[in-house]
Short mmCIF file of C-alpha atoms and ligand atoms in Angstrom, two decimals:
data_model
loop_
_atom_site.label_atom_id
_atom_site.label_comp_id
_atom_site.label_asym_id
_atom_site.label_seq_id
_atom_site.Cartn_x
_atom_site.Cartn_y
_atom_site.Cartn_z
CA MET A 1 152.63 101.96 91.03
CA LYS A 2 149.46 101.64 93.01
CA ARG A 3 146.66 103.16 90.58
CA ILE A 4 146.52 103.06 86.81
CA GLY A 5 143.83 104.35 84.18
CA VAL A 6 142.87 102.72 80.67
CA LEU A 7 141.20 104.40 77.48
CA THR A 8 140.50 103.33 74.30
CA SER A 9 140.91 106.50 71.70
CA GLY A 10 140.71 106.88 68.02
CA GLY A 11 138.87 104.55 65.67
CA ASP A 12 136.91 101.74 67.31
CA SER A 13 137.71 98.12 66.93
CA PRO A 14 136.18 94.59 67.81
CA GLY A 15 138.53 93.24 70.90
CA MET A 16 138.53 96.67 72.33
CA ASN A 17 136.61 95.60 75.16
CA ALA A 18 138.59 92.40 75.61
CA ALA A 19 141.90 94.43 76.22
CA ILE A 20 140.05 96.64 78.58
CA ARG A 21 139.06 93.56 80.46
CA ALA A 22 142.44 92.44 80.26
CA VAL A 23 144.16 95.44 81.81
CA VAL A 24 141.49 95.95 84.26
CA ARG A 25 141.81 92.04 85.52
CA LYS A 26 145.40 91.84 85.36
CA GLY A 27 145.85 95.03 87.20
CA ILE A 28 143.65 93.63 90.28
CA TYR A 29 145.30 90.33 90.03
CA HIS A 30 148.71 92.65 90.87
CA ASN A 31 146.71 94.41 93.81
CA LEU A 32 146.32 97.78 91.85
CA GLU A 33 143.20 99.80 91.66
CA VAL A 34 142.09 100.60 87.98
CA TYR A 35 140.13 103.52 86.70
CA GLY A 36 138.40 103.69 83.38
CA ILE A 37 138.84 106.76 81.53
CA TYR A 38 135.83 107.54 79.11
CA GLN A 39 135.50 109.02 75.53
CA GLY A 40 139.11 108.59 75.29
CA TYR A 41 141.42 111.81 75.58
CA GLN A 42 138.46 114.07 75.59
CA GLY A 43 136.86 112.29 78.46
CA LEU A 44 140.70 112.23 80.12
CA ILE A 45 140.24 116.22 79.74
CA ASN A 46 136.93 116.84 81.19
CA GLY A 47 137.55 114.09 84.20
CA ASN A 48 135.10 111.66 83.11
CA ILE A 49 137.12 108.75 85.30
CA GLU A 50 135.73 106.00 87.59
CA LYS A 51 137.12 102.97 89.34
CA LEU A 52 136.70 99.69 87.88
CA GLU A 53 136.02 96.44 89.50
CA ILE A 54 136.71 92.86 88.66
CA GLY A 55 132.49 92.99 87.86
CA SER A 56 132.93 95.73 85.13
CA VAL A 57 134.46 94.22 82.94
CA GLY A 58 132.31 90.93 83.22
CA ASP A 59 130.24 89.89 79.94
CA ILE A 60 132.34 92.26 77.60
CA ILE A 61 134.74 90.07 76.25
CA GLN A 62 132.65 89.10 73.41
CA ARG A 63 131.19 92.57 72.30
CA GLY A 64 132.43 94.63 69.62
CA GLY A 65 133.07 98.60 70.11
CA THR A 66 134.49 100.03 73.56
CA PHE A 67 132.32 100.32 76.46
CA LEU A 68 134.75 103.05 77.48
CA ARG A 69 133.67 104.75 74.45
CA SER A 70 135.92 106.82 72.29
CA ALA A 71 136.36 110.28 70.85
CA ARG A 72 138.29 112.20 68.60
CA CYS A 73 139.57 115.01 70.43
CA PRO A 74 141.55 117.76 68.69
CA GLU A 75 142.21 119.56 72.09
CA PHE A 76 144.34 116.84 73.04
CA VAL A 77 146.55 118.03 70.20
CA THR A 78 147.67 121.10 71.91
CA LYS A 79 149.98 121.29 74.76
CA GLU A 80 147.27 122.96 76.62
CA GLY A 81 144.82 119.93 76.23
CA GLN A 82 147.80 117.71 76.97
CA GLN A 83 148.58 119.58 80.17
CA LYS A 84 145.00 119.32 81.29
CA GLY A 85 144.62 115.55 80.71
CA TYR A 86 147.88 115.08 82.76
CA GLU A 87 146.65 117.34 85.85
CA GLN A 88 143.33 115.06 85.96
CA LEU A 89 145.26 112.25 85.89
CA LYS A 90 147.58 113.62 89.25
CA LYS A 91 144.10 114.54 90.74
CA PHE A 92 142.77 111.12 90.52
CA GLY A 93 146.25 109.76 91.68
CA ILE A 94 146.82 107.70 88.46
CA ASP A 95 150.45 106.92 87.75
CA GLY A 96 150.45 104.90 84.68
CA LEU A 97 147.60 104.85 81.66
CA VAL A 98 147.07 102.17 79.16
CA VAL A 99 146.37 103.84 75.76
CA ILE A 100 144.38 101.16 73.26
CA GLY A 101 144.02 102.91 69.85
CA GLY A 102 145.99 103.92 66.64
CA ASP A 103 148.61 105.93 65.39
CA GLY A 104 147.18 109.17 66.61
CA SER A 105 145.99 107.86 69.85
CA TYR A 106 149.98 106.63 70.35
CA ARG A 107 151.09 110.28 69.59
CA GLY A 108 148.93 111.23 72.87
CA ALA A 109 150.43 108.68 74.98
CA ASN A 110 153.51 109.79 74.17
CA ALA A 111 153.08 113.09 74.98
CA ILE A 112 151.47 111.86 78.61
CA SER A 113 154.66 109.92 78.80
CA LYS A 114 156.92 113.14 78.16
CA LEU A 115 154.83 115.07 81.09
CA GLY A 116 156.10 112.01 83.24
CA ILE A 117 153.26 109.83 83.95
CA PRO A 118 154.32 106.74 82.45
CA CYS A 119 151.98 105.44 79.51
CA ILE A 120 151.64 102.18 77.28
CA GLY A 121 150.07 101.79 73.92
CA VAL A 122 148.28 98.74 72.89
CA PRO A 123 147.34 98.26 69.16
CA GLY A 124 143.56 98.88 68.43
CA THR A 125 142.80 99.35 64.84
CA ILE A 126 140.93 97.16 62.24
CA ASP A 127 143.62 98.80 59.73
CA ASN A 128 146.81 96.71 60.84
CA ASP A 129 148.90 99.71 60.00
CA ILE A 130 150.73 99.83 63.09
CA VAL A 131 154.42 99.80 63.16
CA GLY A 132 156.18 96.98 65.70
CA THR A 133 153.30 94.46 65.83
CA ASP A 134 152.37 91.90 63.16
CA PHE A 135 148.67 92.24 64.09
CA THR A 136 146.30 94.99 65.66
CA ILE A 137 143.48 94.20 67.75
CA GLY A 138 140.43 93.94 65.46
CA PHE A 139 142.26 92.98 62.08
CA ASP A 140 141.25 89.66 62.09
CA THR A 141 137.54 90.21 62.85
CA ALA A 142 137.28 93.05 60.32
CA VAL A 143 138.64 90.64 57.37
CA ASN A 144 136.33 88.01 58.50
CA THR A 145 133.54 90.24 57.96
CA ALA A 146 135.07 91.29 54.92
CA ILE A 147 135.36 87.87 53.63
CA ASP A 148 131.88 87.09 54.67
CA VAL A 149 130.22 89.41 52.35
CA ILE A 150 133.05 88.59 49.75
CA ASP A 151 131.59 84.73 49.83
CA LYS A 152 127.88 85.82 49.32
CA ILE A 153 129.13 88.19 46.63
CA ARG A 154 130.76 85.17 44.54
CA ASP A 155 127.34 83.46 44.87
CA THR A 156 125.35 86.04 42.97
CA ALA A 157 128.39 86.95 40.88
CA SER A 158 128.87 83.25 39.46
CA SER A 159 124.92 83.19 38.95
CA HIS A 160 124.76 86.28 36.73
CA GLU A 161 128.17 85.86 35.51
CA ARG A 162 129.38 89.50 36.80
CA THR A 163 132.56 91.36 37.86
CA PHE A 164 132.15 92.60 41.22
CA VAL A 165 134.37 95.38 42.43
CA ILE A 166 134.66 95.30 46.50
CA GLU A 167 135.93 98.05 48.48
CA VAL A 168 136.99 97.51 51.82
CA MET A 169 138.28 99.88 54.36
CA GLY A 170 141.91 100.13 56.07
CA ARG A 171 142.74 103.88 55.80
CA ASN A 172 146.25 104.02 53.93
CA ALA A 173 147.05 100.18 54.50
CA GLY A 174 146.19 97.67 52.06
CA ASP A 175 146.09 94.98 54.95
CA ILE A 176 142.44 94.44 55.26
CA ALA A 177 142.34 94.18 51.23
CA LEU A 178 145.38 91.80 51.18
CA TRP A 179 144.24 88.95 53.70
CA ALA A 180 140.34 89.59 52.73
CA GLY A 181 141.07 89.01 49.08
CA LEU A 182 143.65 86.13 49.70
CA SER A 183 141.10 84.33 51.73
CA GLY A 184 138.30 85.02 49.53
CA GLY A 185 139.72 84.12 46.63
CA ALA A 186 139.49 87.46 44.84
CA GLU A 187 141.15 87.58 41.08
CA THR A 188 142.64 91.04 41.97
CA ILE A 189 143.81 93.03 44.90
CA LEU A 190 144.49 96.60 44.53
CA ILE A 191 146.34 97.82 47.92
CA PRO A 192 148.24 101.21 47.85
CA GLU A 193 151.70 99.73 49.20
CA GLU A 194 151.61 97.87 45.47
CA PRO A 195 150.49 100.25 43.09
CA GLN A 196 149.35 98.41 39.78
CA GLN A 197 147.79 100.04 36.23
CA MET A 198 144.26 99.88 35.08
CA ASP A 199 145.99 97.95 32.12
CA GLU A 200 147.18 95.20 34.22
CA VAL A 201 144.09 94.80 35.63
CA ILE A 202 142.02 94.82 32.21
CA GLU A 203 144.89 92.34 30.93
CA LYS A 204 144.11 90.06 33.83
CA LEU A 205 140.41 90.21 33.31
CA ASN A 206 140.90 89.20 29.69
CA ARG A 207 142.80 86.47 30.56
CA GLY A 208 140.35 85.17 32.80
CA LYS A 209 137.32 85.62 30.05
CA ASP A 210 139.76 83.89 27.34
CA ARG A 211 140.04 80.95 29.86
CA GLY A 212 135.79 80.46 29.91
CA LYS A 213 135.94 82.45 33.52
CA LYS A 214 132.25 83.89 33.63
CA HIS A 215 132.90 85.79 36.72
CA SER A 216 135.30 88.14 38.66
CA ILE A 217 135.84 89.67 42.27
CA ILE A 218 138.32 92.60 42.39
CA VAL A 219 138.88 93.97 45.92
CA VAL A 220 140.04 97.22 46.33
CA ALA A 221 141.58 98.92 49.28
CA GLU A 222 140.26 102.34 50.39
CA GLY A 223 143.42 103.77 50.29
CA VAL A 224 143.81 103.01 46.48
CA THR A 225 141.00 104.81 45.27
CA ASN A 226 137.05 105.24 45.57
CA GLY A 227 135.16 101.70 44.60
CA VAL A 228 132.71 103.11 42.55
CA LYS A 229 134.84 105.53 40.76
CA PHE A 230 137.14 102.67 39.56
CA ALA A 231 134.29 100.52 38.57
CA GLU A 232 132.92 103.05 36.37
CA GLU A 233 136.24 103.39 34.39
CA LEU A 234 136.18 99.92 34.47
CA GLU A 235 133.33 99.69 32.93
CA ARG A 236 134.05 102.12 30.62
CA ARG A 237 137.13 100.44 29.21
CA THR A 238 135.79 96.81 28.81
CA GLN A 239 132.11 97.21 28.42
CA LEU A 240 131.64 94.65 31.19
CA GLU A 241 128.89 95.18 33.27
CA ILE A 242 130.24 95.71 36.86
CA ARG A 243 128.69 95.82 40.09
CA VAL A 244 130.29 97.73 43.15
CA SER A 245 129.81 96.94 47.05
CA VAL A 246 131.56 99.22 49.50
CA LEU A 247 131.74 97.45 52.74
CA GLY A 248 132.15 100.76 55.07
CA HIS A 249 131.61 100.46 58.93
CA MET A 250 130.14 97.15 58.93
CA GLN A 251 133.93 96.06 59.31
CA ARG A 252 134.42 98.30 62.20
CA GLY A 253 131.44 95.84 64.25
CA GLY A 254 130.43 92.77 65.62
CA SER A 255 131.84 90.28 68.04
CA PRO A 256 135.83 89.80 67.71
CA THR A 257 136.82 86.54 66.75
CA ALA A 258 138.95 84.20 69.03
CA THR A 259 142.10 85.15 67.35
CA ASP A 260 141.39 89.12 68.55
CA ARG A 261 140.31 87.84 71.86
CA VAL A 262 143.38 86.05 72.67
CA LEU A 263 145.44 89.19 71.15
CA ALA A 264 143.50 91.60 73.15
CA SER A 265 144.04 89.76 76.26
CA ARG A 266 147.39 89.07 75.93
CA LEU A 267 148.43 92.55 74.76
CA GLY A 268 146.30 94.20 77.69
CA ALA A 269 147.84 92.37 80.36
CA TYR A 270 151.51 92.61 78.82
CA ALA A 271 150.73 96.37 79.00
CA VAL A 272 150.07 96.76 82.77
CA GLU A 273 153.12 94.11 83.29
CA LEU A 274 155.23 96.77 81.66
CA LEU A 275 153.82 99.55 83.84
CA LEU A 276 154.59 97.39 86.79
CA GLU A 277 158.02 96.96 85.35
CA GLY A 278 158.65 101.08 85.26
CA LYS A 279 158.31 101.15 81.72
CA SER A 280 157.24 104.46 80.07
CA GLY A 281 156.53 105.67 76.62
CA ARG A 282 156.39 102.20 74.91
CA ALA A 283 153.86 100.01 72.48
CA VAL A 284 153.07 96.49 73.27
CA GLY A 285 152.70 94.46 70.17
CA ILE A 286 153.20 90.84 68.53
CA MET A 287 155.88 89.51 66.28
CA ASN A 288 156.01 85.80 64.75
CA ASN A 289 153.71 84.73 68.13
CA GLU A 290 156.29 86.59 70.80
CA LEU A 291 154.99 89.58 73.16
CA VAL A 292 157.14 92.73 72.12
CA SER A 293 157.72 96.20 73.03
CA HIS A 294 158.80 99.07 71.02
CA ALA A 295 159.68 102.82 72.34
CA LEU A 296 156.71 105.04 71.16
CA ASP A 297 159.39 107.52 69.65
CA GLU A 298 160.91 104.58 67.29
CA ILE A 299 157.63 103.69 65.86
CA LEU A 300 155.72 106.80 65.49
CA ASP A 301 157.15 108.32 62.40
CA ALA A 302 158.20 104.79 60.91
CA PRO A 303 156.55 103.98 57.72
CA HIS A 304 153.96 100.98 57.49
CA THR A 305 154.78 97.94 55.44
CA ILE A 306 152.82 95.08 53.87
CA ASP A 307 153.71 91.63 54.55
CA LYS A 308 155.47 90.56 50.97
CA LYS A 309 155.37 87.49 50.92
CA ILE A 310 151.64 87.35 51.55
CA TYR A 311 151.44 89.57 48.61
CA GLN A 312 153.57 87.42 46.34
CA LEU A 313 151.21 84.57 47.37
CA SER A 314 147.77 86.33 46.74
CA GLN A 315 149.61 87.02 43.32
CA GLU A 316 150.51 83.70 42.56
CA LEU A 317 147.37 81.95 43.43
CA SER A 318 144.89 84.57 41.18
CA ILE A 319 146.91 83.98 37.94
P1 ADP B 401 143.78 106.66 65.86
O1 ADP B 401 144.28 106.48 67.05
O2 ADP B 401 142.76 105.37 65.87
O3 ADP B 401 144.93 106.92 64.93
P2 ADP B 401 143.42 109.43 65.39
O4 ADP B 401 144.26 109.92 64.58
O5 ADP B 401 141.86 110.09 65.51
O6 ADP B 401 142.83 108.01 65.54
O7 ADP B 401 143.63 109.86 66.77
C1 ADP B 401 142.82 109.76 68.10
C2 ADP B 401 143.10 110.92 68.97
O8 ADP B 401 144.47 110.98 69.78
C3 ADP B 401 142.55 112.23 68.69
O9 ADP B 401 141.34 112.58 68.60
C4 ADP B 401 143.96 113.46 69.59
O10 ADP B 401 142.92 113.06 70.75
C5 ADP B 401 145.01 112.12 69.72
N1 ADP B 401 146.20 112.69 69.04
C6 ADP B 401 146.28 112.60 67.73
N2 ADP B 401 147.24 112.87 66.96
C7 ADP B 401 147.97 113.43 68.09
C8 ADP B 401 149.30 114.19 68.42
N3 ADP B 401 149.95 114.37 67.36
N4 ADP B 401 149.27 114.68 69.73
C9 ADP B 401 148.61 114.17 70.48
N5 ADP B 401 147.34 113.51 70.51
C10 ADP B 401 147.11 112.99 69.38
#
């Protein structure tokens, strides 16, 4: 292997830049040439590709987003689109590819691998919804952004003795809600993996009220319901004055935490190691703080699960 490529695809996440930097520097350390592919699979199809040097990835480890930019590219879901991408890689002499992204991006990487160019996936998404890794790049930063806001809302919630509903991101996964809820001391955490009835939520609110509790924070994952609608129903059924905050895309931005920078550096470098070992069609991850890899075919259709022990703990600590 002489020349590898790197691209970021799908939803961006803080730490993607640190992962690109790791791929580039680790590749150059091993005497590879590294090419950056701009705008994900769209840029691959268009041949928006250029050589990266050590200095190309200087001063980016601390930046959110991705300097290679990202894109959604419906054309790449088709065989014709994948063939075009494959031909561009051949044209540039790229014989290995690192794809940093989420589940959809992994499907694209798997397709390229099957066409004959080795690909390794690196989990970059704030949602933490990728099978085969305990954590994805960007998750820790997103949780920290969420708890910053939760802490601030708690100040005003306690001054005004109010109940707040805070909707966080995560697509179909409840990880951001669970970790932000636990670390922000939320009274109730609603995640898609552990459905709860409205009655249970109300009962808990009432229990708190009976104990003299004056305010309450309810964290709702976007995968469960719309926070505004949920708050309206809760207000109707409790006569409490409820306020809502939908955190939205702020969770996708910002400077990555040290945890995300270290994770991105480890995973990006490990992806290059796998390419050098001749591996293909695999995704890297971290499990019990060890670097691991799995075949993309194995993980792509496996269901995402929540860390049940963390959920149980969150329940026990918010009685
Ligand atoms: P994420 O990678 O964050 O899950 P998407 O699901 O939007 O984000 O996927 C990112 C890109 O990956 C898509 O725009 C498309 O180009 C490519 N992709 C998604 N699904 C497939 C698929 N089944 N086969 C090939 N490429 C895919």
